[in-house]
XYZ file of C-alpha atoms in Angstrom:
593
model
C 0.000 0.000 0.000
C 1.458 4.009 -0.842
C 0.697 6.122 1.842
C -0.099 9.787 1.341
C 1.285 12.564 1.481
C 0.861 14.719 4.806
C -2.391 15.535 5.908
C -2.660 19.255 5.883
C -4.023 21.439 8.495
C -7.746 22.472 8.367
C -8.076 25.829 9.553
C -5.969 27.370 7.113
C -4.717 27.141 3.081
C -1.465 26.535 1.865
C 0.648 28.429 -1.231
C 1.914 24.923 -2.253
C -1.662 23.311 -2.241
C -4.679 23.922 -5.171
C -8.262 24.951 -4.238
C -11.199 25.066 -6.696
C -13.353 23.516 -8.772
C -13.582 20.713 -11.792
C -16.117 21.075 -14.344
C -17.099 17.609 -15.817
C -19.018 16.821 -19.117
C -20.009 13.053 -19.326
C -21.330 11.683 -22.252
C -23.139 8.076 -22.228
C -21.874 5.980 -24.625
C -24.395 3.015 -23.870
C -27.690 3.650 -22.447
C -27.971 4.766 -18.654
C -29.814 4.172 -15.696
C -29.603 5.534 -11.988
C -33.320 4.841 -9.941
C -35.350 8.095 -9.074
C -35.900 8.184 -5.499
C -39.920 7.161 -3.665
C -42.608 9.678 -3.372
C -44.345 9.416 0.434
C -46.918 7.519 -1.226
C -44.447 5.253 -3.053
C -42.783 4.671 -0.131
C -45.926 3.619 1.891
C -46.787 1.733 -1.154
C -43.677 -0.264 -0.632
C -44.044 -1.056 2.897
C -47.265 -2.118 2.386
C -46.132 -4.794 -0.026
C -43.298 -5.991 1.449
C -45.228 -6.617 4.780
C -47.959 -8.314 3.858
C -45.370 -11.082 2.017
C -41.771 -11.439 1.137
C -42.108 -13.255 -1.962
C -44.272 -10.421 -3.570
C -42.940 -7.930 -5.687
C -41.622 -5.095 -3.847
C -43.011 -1.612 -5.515
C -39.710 0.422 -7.602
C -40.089 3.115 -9.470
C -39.124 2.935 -12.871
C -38.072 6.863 -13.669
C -34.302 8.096 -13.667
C -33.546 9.762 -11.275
C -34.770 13.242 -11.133
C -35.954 14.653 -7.547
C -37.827 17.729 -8.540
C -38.545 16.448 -11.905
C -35.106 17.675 -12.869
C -32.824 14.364 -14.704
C -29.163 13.879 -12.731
C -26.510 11.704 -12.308
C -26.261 12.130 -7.852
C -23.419 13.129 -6.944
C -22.794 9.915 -4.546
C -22.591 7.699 -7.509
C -19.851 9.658 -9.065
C -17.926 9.910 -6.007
C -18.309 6.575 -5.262
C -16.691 5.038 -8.843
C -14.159 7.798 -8.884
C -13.034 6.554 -5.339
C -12.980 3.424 -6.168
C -10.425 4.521 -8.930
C -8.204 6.149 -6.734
C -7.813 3.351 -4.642
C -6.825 0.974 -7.506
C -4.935 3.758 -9.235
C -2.632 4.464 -6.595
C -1.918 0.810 -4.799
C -4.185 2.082 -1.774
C -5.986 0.287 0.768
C -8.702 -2.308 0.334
C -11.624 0.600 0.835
C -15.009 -0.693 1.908
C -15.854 -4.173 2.123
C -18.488 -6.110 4.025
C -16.273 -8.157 6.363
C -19.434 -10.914 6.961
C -18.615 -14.796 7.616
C -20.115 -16.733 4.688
C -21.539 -20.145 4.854
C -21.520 -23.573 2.242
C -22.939 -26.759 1.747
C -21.200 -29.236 -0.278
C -23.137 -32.667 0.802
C -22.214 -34.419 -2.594
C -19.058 -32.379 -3.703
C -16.094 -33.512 -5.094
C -13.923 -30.919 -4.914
C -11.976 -29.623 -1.760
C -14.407 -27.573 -0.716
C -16.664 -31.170 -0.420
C -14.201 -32.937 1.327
C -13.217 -30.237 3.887
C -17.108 -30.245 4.534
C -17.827 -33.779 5.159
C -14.351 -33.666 7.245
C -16.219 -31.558 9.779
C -19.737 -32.861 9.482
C -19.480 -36.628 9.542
C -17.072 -39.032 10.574
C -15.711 -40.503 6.914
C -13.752 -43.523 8.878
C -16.906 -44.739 10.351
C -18.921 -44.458 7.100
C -20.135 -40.740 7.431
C -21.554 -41.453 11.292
C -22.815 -37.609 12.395
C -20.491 -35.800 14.048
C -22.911 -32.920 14.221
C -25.412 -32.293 17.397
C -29.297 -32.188 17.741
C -31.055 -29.984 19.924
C -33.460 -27.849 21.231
C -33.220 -23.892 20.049
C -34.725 -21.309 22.348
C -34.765 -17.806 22.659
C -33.271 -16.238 25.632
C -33.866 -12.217 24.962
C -33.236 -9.702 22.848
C -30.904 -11.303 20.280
C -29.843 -13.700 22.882
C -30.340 -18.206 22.195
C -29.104 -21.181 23.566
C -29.395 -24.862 22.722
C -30.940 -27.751 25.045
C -28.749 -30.876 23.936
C -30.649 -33.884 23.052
C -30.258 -36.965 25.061
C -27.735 -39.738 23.975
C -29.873 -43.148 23.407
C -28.055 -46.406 22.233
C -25.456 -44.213 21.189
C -26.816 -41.700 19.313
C -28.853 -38.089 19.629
C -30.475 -38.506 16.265
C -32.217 -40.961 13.818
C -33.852 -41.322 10.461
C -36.923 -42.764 9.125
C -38.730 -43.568 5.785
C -41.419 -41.469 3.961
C -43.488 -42.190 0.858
C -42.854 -39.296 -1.424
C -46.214 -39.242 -3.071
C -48.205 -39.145 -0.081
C -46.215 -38.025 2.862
C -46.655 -40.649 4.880
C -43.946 -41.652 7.316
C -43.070 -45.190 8.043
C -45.558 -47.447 10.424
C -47.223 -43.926 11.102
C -50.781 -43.380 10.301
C -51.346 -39.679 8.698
C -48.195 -37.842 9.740
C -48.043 -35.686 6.143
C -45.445 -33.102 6.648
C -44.634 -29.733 4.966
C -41.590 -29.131 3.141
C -40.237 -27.720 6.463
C -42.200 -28.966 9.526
C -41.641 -30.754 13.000
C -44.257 -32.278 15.393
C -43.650 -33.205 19.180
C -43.330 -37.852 18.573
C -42.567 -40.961 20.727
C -40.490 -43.830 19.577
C -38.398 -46.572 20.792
C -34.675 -45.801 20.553
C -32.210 -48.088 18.134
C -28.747 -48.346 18.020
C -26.722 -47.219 14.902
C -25.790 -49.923 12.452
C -24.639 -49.844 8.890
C -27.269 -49.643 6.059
C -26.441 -49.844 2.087
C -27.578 -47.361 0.046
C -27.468 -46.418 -3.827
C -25.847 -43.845 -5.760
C -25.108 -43.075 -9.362
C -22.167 -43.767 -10.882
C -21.119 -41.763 -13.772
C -17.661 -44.268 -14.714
C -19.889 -47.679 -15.194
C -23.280 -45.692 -15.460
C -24.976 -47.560 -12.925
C -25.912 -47.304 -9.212
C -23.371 -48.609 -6.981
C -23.394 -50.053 -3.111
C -22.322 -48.310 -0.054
C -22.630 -48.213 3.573
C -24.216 -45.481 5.741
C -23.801 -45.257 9.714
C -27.022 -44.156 11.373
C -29.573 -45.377 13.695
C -32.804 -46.550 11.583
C -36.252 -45.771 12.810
C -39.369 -47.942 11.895
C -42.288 -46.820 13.510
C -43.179 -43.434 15.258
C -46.444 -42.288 16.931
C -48.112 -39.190 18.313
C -48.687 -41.054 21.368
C -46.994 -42.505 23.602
C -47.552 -46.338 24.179
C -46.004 -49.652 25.042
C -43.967 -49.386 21.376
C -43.007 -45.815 21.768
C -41.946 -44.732 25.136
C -39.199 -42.061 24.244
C -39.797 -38.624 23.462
C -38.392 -37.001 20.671
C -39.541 -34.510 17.498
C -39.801 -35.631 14.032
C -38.369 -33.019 11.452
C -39.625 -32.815 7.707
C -36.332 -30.788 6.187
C -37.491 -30.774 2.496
C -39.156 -32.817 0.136
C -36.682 -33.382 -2.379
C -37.096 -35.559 -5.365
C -34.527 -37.799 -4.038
C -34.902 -37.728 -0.588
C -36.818 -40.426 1.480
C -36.309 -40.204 4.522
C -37.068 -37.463 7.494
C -34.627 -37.073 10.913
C -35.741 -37.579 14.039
C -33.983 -36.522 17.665
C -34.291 -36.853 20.770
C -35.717 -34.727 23.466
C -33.780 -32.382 25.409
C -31.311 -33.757 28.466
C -32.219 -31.807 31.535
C -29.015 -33.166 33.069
C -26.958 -30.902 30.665
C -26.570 -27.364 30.813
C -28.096 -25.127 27.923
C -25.118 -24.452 25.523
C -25.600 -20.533 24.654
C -24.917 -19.129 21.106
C -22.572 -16.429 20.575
C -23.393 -13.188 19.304
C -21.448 -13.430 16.493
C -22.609 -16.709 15.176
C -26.397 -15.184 15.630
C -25.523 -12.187 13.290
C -23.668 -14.332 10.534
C -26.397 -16.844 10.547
C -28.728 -13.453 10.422
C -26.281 -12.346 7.132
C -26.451 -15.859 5.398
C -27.899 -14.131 2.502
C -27.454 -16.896 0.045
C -30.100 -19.328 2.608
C -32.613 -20.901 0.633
C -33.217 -22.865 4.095
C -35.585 -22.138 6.750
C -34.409 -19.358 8.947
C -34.902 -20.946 12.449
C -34.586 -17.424 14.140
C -37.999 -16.536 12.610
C -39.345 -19.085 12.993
C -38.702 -18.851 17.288
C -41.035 -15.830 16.469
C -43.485 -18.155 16.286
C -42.690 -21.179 18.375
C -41.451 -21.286 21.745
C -38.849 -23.754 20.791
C -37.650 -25.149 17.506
C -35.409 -28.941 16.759
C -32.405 -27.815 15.179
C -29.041 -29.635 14.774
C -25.460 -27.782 15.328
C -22.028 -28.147 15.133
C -19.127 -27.500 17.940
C -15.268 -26.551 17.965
C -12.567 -27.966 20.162
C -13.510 -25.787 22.978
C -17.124 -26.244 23.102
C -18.687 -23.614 21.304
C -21.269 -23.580 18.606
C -19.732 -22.092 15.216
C -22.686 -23.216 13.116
C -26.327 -24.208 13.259
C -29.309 -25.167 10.980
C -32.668 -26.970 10.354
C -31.394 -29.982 8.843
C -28.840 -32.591 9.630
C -26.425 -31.452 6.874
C -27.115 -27.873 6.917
C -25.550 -24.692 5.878
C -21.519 -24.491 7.674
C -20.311 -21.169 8.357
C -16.990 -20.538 6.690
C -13.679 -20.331 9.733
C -12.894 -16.882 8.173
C -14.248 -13.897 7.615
C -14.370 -11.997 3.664
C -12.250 -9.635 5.616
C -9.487 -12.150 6.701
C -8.801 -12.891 3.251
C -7.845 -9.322 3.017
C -4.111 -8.288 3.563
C -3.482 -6.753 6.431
C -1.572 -4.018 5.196
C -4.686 -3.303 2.767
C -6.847 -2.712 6.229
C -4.235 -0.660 8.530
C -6.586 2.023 9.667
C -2.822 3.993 11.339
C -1.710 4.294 7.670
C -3.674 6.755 5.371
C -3.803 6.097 1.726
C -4.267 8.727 -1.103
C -7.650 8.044 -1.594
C -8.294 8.626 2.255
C -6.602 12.057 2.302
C -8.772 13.328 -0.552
C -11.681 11.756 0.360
C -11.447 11.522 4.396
C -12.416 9.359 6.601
C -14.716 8.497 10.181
C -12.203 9.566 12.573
C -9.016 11.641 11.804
C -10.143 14.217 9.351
C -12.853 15.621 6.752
C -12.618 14.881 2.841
C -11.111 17.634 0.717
C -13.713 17.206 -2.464
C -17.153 17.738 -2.869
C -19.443 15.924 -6.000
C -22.203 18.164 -7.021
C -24.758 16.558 -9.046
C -24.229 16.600 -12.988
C -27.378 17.456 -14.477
C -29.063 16.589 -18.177
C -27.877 19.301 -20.445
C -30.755 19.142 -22.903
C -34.561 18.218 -23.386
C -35.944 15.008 -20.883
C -38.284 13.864 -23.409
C -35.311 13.716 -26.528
C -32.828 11.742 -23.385
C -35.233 8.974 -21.917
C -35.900 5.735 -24.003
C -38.911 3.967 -23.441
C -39.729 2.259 -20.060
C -38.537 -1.857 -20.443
C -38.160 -4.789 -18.723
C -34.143 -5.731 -18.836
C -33.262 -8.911 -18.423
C -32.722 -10.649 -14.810
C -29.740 -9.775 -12.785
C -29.261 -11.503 -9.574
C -26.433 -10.033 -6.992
C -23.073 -10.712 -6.593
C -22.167 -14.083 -5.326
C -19.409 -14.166 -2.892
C -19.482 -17.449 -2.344
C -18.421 -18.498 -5.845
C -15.030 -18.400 -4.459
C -13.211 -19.288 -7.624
C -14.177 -15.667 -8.723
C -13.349 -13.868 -6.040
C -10.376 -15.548 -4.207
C -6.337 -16.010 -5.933
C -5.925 -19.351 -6.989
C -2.575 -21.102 -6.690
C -1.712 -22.835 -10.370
C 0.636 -25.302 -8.249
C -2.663 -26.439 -6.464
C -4.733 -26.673 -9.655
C -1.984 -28.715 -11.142
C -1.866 -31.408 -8.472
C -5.897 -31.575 -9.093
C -8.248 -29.250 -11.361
C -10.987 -29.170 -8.186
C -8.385 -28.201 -5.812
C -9.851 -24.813 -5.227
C -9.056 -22.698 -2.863
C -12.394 -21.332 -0.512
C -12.725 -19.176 2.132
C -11.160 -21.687 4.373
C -7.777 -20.894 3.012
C -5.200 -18.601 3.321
C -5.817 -17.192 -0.515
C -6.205 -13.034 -0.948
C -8.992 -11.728 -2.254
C -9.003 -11.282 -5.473
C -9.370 -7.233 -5.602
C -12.163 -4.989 -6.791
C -15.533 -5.975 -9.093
C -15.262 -4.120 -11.907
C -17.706 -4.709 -15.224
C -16.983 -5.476 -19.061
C -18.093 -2.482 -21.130
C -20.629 -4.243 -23.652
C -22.513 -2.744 -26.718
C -25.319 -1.884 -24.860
C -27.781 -3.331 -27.274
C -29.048 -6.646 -25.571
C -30.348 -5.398 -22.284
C -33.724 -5.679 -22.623
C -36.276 -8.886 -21.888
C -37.893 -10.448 -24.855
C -38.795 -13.422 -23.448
C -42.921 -13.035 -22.862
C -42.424 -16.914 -20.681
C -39.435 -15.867 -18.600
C -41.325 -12.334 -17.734
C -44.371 -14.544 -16.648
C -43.323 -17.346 -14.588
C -40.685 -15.266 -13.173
C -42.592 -11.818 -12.841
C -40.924 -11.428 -9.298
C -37.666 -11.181 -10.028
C -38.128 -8.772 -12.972
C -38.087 -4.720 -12.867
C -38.761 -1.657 -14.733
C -36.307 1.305 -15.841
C -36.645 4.406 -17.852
C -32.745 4.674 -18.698
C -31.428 8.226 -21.220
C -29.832 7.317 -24.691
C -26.593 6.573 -25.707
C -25.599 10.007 -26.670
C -27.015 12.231 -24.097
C -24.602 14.855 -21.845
C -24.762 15.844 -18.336
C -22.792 18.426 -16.743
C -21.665 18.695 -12.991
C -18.670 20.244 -10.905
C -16.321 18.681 -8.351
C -15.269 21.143 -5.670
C -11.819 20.435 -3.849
C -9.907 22.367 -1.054
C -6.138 22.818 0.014
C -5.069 19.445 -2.314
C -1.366 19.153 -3.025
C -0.207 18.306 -6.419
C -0.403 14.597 -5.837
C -3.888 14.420 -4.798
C -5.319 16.416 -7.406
C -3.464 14.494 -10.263
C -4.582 11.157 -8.540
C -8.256 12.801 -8.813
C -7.689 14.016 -12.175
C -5.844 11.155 -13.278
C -8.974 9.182 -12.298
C -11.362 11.541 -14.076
C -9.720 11.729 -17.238
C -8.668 8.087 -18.997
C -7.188 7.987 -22.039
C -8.865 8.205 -25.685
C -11.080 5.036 -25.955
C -11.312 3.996 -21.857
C -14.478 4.969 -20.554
C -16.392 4.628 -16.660
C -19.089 2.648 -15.704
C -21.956 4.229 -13.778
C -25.541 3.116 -12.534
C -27.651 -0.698 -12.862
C -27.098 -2.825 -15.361
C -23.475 -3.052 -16.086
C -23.579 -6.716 -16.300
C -25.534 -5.707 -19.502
C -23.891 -3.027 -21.199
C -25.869 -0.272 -19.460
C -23.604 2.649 -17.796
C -20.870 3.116 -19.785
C -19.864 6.755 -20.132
C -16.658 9.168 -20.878
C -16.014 12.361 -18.591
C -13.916 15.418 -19.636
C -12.525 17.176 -17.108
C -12.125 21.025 -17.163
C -9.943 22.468 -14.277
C -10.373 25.875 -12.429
C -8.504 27.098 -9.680
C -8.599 29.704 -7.153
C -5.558 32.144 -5.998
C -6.278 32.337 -2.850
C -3.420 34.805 -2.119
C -4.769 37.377 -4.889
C -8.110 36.486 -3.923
C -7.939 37.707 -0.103
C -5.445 40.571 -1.085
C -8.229 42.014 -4.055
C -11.254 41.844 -3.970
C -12.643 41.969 -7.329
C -9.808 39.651 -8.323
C -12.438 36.345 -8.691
C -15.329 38.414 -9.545
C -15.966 36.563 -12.729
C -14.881 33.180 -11.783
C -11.737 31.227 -11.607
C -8.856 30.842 -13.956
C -9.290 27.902 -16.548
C -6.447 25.950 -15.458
C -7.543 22.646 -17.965
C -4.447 23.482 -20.285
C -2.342 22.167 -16.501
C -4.263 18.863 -15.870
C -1.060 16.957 -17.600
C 1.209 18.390 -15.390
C -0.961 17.056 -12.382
C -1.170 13.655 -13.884
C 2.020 13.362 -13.883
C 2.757 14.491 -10.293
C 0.399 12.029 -9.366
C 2.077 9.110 -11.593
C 5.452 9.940 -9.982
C 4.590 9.647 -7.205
C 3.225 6.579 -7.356
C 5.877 4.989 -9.474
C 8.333 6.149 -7.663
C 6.883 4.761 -3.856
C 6.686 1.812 -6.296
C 10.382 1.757 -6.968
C 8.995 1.307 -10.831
C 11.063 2.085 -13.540
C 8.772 3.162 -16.253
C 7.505 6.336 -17.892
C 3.649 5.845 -17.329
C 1.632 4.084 -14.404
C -0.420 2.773 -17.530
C 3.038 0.114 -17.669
C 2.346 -1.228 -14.491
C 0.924 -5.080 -15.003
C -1.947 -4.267 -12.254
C -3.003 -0.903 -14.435
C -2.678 -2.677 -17.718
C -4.936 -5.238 -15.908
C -7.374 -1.994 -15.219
C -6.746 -0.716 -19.005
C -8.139 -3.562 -20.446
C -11.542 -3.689 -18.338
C -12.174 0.220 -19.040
C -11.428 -0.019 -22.721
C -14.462 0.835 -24.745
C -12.970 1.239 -27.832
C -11.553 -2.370 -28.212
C -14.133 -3.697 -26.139
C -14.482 -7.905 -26.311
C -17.543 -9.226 -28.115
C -20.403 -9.638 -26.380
C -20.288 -13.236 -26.005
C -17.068 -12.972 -24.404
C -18.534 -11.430 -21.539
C -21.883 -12.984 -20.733
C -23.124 -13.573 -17.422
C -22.053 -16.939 -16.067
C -25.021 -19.463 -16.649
C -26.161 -21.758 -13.582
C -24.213 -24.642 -15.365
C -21.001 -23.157 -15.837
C -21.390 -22.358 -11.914
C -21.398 -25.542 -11.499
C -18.437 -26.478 -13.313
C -16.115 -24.093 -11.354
C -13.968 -22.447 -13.711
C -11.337 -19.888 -12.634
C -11.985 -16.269 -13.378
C -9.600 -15.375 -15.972
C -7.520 -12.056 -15.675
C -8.901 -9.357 -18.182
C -5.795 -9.568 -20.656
C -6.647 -13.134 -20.845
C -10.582 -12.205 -21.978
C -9.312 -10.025 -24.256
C -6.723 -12.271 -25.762
């Protein structure tokens, strides 16, 4: 990481440092779109919808955005992408990231990541025997819940049984039909675990082969209890797969053991398990006084992981954020980007983004309103994207992946392909239909259309106005990437930079001396480039004439190049099957190549 130059003091301005203003044109080169903001009634609207159920479609508008009826690019999203720059631009720190603790299941996996997984859920030497826990989940307060272990019988806390697909019905039960995700209060007679032989495909001889499971078999359960079923335990239905047959079933709580309590931090990553397709058990305590759930323990007793079925959702050992180097997150060190922009704690940003507003007629900017086609978010669990991969590993085995469980950086920042812009829009009639949900509006301005805005800055030295300007203005053919849709082509645009600055010496000593504005200063903007790429080279110990040299910039050259953009095909989203597969994010020079 470069750190910056000197802070400089805030109650007064400084010969050697540059105060003013930066006049920016952008142009969109492929059609644009930035949300307008809810009316009160919109808003309302929106609540209204989203309470009465989740799976509904949530109300948007479908304008640009234009408080006051007036069309802008906010000022937010322009400092936010021209941050981002800086930080890449000048080797700074790893900026904002959401340091959550992600979770996987890999039940049938082959890879690593399926190994390490069954490593820590079942005992593989003793034919995949549980070495997970069942329990009882209860809520102690506000955000506070413990588990009530279940009792050990023959052996074992937990059990499986049969069900008929079709109908629901559980084995030597009468009318016990449960939901996809369901658990009822049962009595049984406990067995001990034995080996059973089950079936799987195999794709080498194409045909089912033999092997050996190590569980305890149920035969018969009742809602009663009776001669034939004296224990008490709960039955859970965890999903009604096409394959699956069979439902768990665990003992009641031991009131000789002592409630094992959950950590805060494991409540707020399960909370942040955005990727859970699962039940969330914490919602459903809303509900239920308590709820069967099974978990899984460390070395020194406490939970790290917990779910509604037996092989449920395992929360990764690290952190997004420990995958980060540390020099990349020293909060003691301040990085260009920081001194320009400021921070929390130490001292105030130095620039200010106006809005740019439409220069022209609304009506002649806006294409029609359209459906484009489905985006879903970013996926950082597809770790082969966003984690380094070793070649040495992928050598000894092509699934030897590297996940969050490894040491592996981070792979750096999310940046989009620029794309023609010309494929955005949903034509399927089907896919709209069955899918409407997941499917929006927008109202997003022509290729073609200008907006103009200004960047105010104060008391920046040489450095930190060439790193902004060298950030602003790319070279001929790179353009930015602003608003939705950049998976898509939407959002690419080019800004041209014209520089003003103030004299603040002439300015205090006449009075009339700014009276019709600043000096146009753009003629200089080179010359503050240039401080900026010396600087940086030079921290770098880099022998070359331009930054632009630098393999990590070239890396950046290629991604904003609009010019010599790659074919669209080159760049389409991933499809579900290629997911699957695993492939390795390839650099950008090796796209373009």
């Amino acid at each position: 990481m470069i750190p910056s130059e000197k802070i400089p003091e805030f109650d007064r301005y400084y010969s050697e440092r540059f105060t003013g203003y930066i006049e920016i044109e952008i142009k969109t080169l492929t059609p644009l779109y930035i949300r307008d903001t809810l009316t009160e009634d919109e808003y309302k609207q929106k609540l209204e919808l989203e309470n009465k159920s989740k799976d509904k479609k949530q109300y948007t508008n479908p304008d640009f955005f234009s408080p006051g009826g007036l069309l802008r690019i906010p000022g937010s999203s322009l400092r936010g992408m021209i941050r981002t720059m800086i930080e890449i631009m000048s080797f700074g720190k790893f900026g904002f990231f959401d340091d959550t603790r992600l979770y996987y299941r890999a039940v049938g996996d082959t890879s690593k990541l399926g190994i390490d997984y069954r490593d820590k859920m079942v005992d593989t030497s003793n034919n995949y025997f549980p070495k997970f826990k069942a329990g009882i989940l209860k809520a102690k307060g506000a955000n506070k819940y413990e588990i009530l272990p279940s009792k050990v019988l023959k052996g074992t806390q937990i059990y499986r049984i049969n069900f008929d697909k079709r109908t629901g019905i559980v084995d030597g039960t009468i009318d016990l039909k449960l939901e996809e995700f369901e658990f009822k209060e049962i009595y049984f007679n406990p067995v001990s675990p034995q080996n059973h032989t089950h079936y799987r495909w195999d794709k080498k001889s194409q045909k089912e082969v033999p092997y050996q499971l190590y569980y305890a078999k149920l035969t018969s359960v009742s809602l009663n209890q009776d001669n034939s079923h004296l224990n008490r335990g709960y039955i859970i239905s965890s999903g009604h797969m096409d394959k699956k047959h069979m439902h768990w079933v665990i003992n009641e709580p031991d009131d000789s053991i002592a409630p094992v309590e959950i950590d805060e931090e494991v409540i707020m990553s399960y909370k942040n398990d955005s990727q859970r397709k699962a039940p969330d058990l914490l919602e459903v305590l809303k509900t239920k006084k308590e709820v069967p759930c099974f978990y899984l323990i460390n070395d020194k007793g406490k939970i790290v992981s917990f779910g509604h079925t037996g092989m449920f959702r395992l929360a990764y050992e690290k952190t997004i954020g420990d995958h980060i180097p540390a020099e990349l997150k020293n909060s003691n060190i301040t990085d260009i980007a920081e001194a320009i922009f400021g921070n929390e704690k130490t001292h105030a940003g130095r620039v200010f983004f106006e809005d740019a507003y439409l220069n022209g007629n609304p009506e002649d900017a806006l294409l029609d309103t359209a459906i484009p086609k489905i985006l879903s978010g970013p996926k950082p669990t597809c770790f082969q994207h966003y984690l380094e991969q070793k070649p040495e590993n992928l050598e000894a085995h092509p699934k030897n992946l590297a996940h969050y469980n490894s040491d592996n950086p981070i792979r750096g920042y999310k940046l989009y392909w620029h794309r023609s812009g010309n494929n955005w829009i949903e034509t399927d009639q089907e896919n709209i239909k069955k899918h409407s949900t997941q499917y929006t509006l927008i109202t997003p301005v022509k290729a073609g259309a200008i907006f103009k805005g200004r960047i105010r800055f104060e008391n920046l030295s040489k450095v930190d106005l060439g790193a902004l300007l060298f950030a602003l203005q790319l070279p001929e053919g790179l353009a930015h990437k602003l608003g939705m849709g950049k998976p898509l082509g939407l959002g690419s645009v080019r800004i041209t930079p014209k520089l003003y600055l103030s004299d603040r010496k002439k300015r205090y000593e006449d009075l009339f001396f700014e009276w019709n504005g600043l000096r146009d200063e753009t003629e200089k903007i080179i010359d503050f480039k240039k401080a900026f790429e010396k600087y940086v080279l030079t921290s770098l110990n880099e022998n070359k004439t331009s930054l632009w040299e630098i393999e990590r910039i070239k890396e950046l050259k290629v991604m904003l190049d609009f010019q010599n953009k790659p074919d669209d095909e080159k760049t389409e989203y991933t499809d579900l099957e290629e997911f699957r597969k695993r492939k390795i994010l390839p650099h950008p020079t090796e796209v373009k190549g």
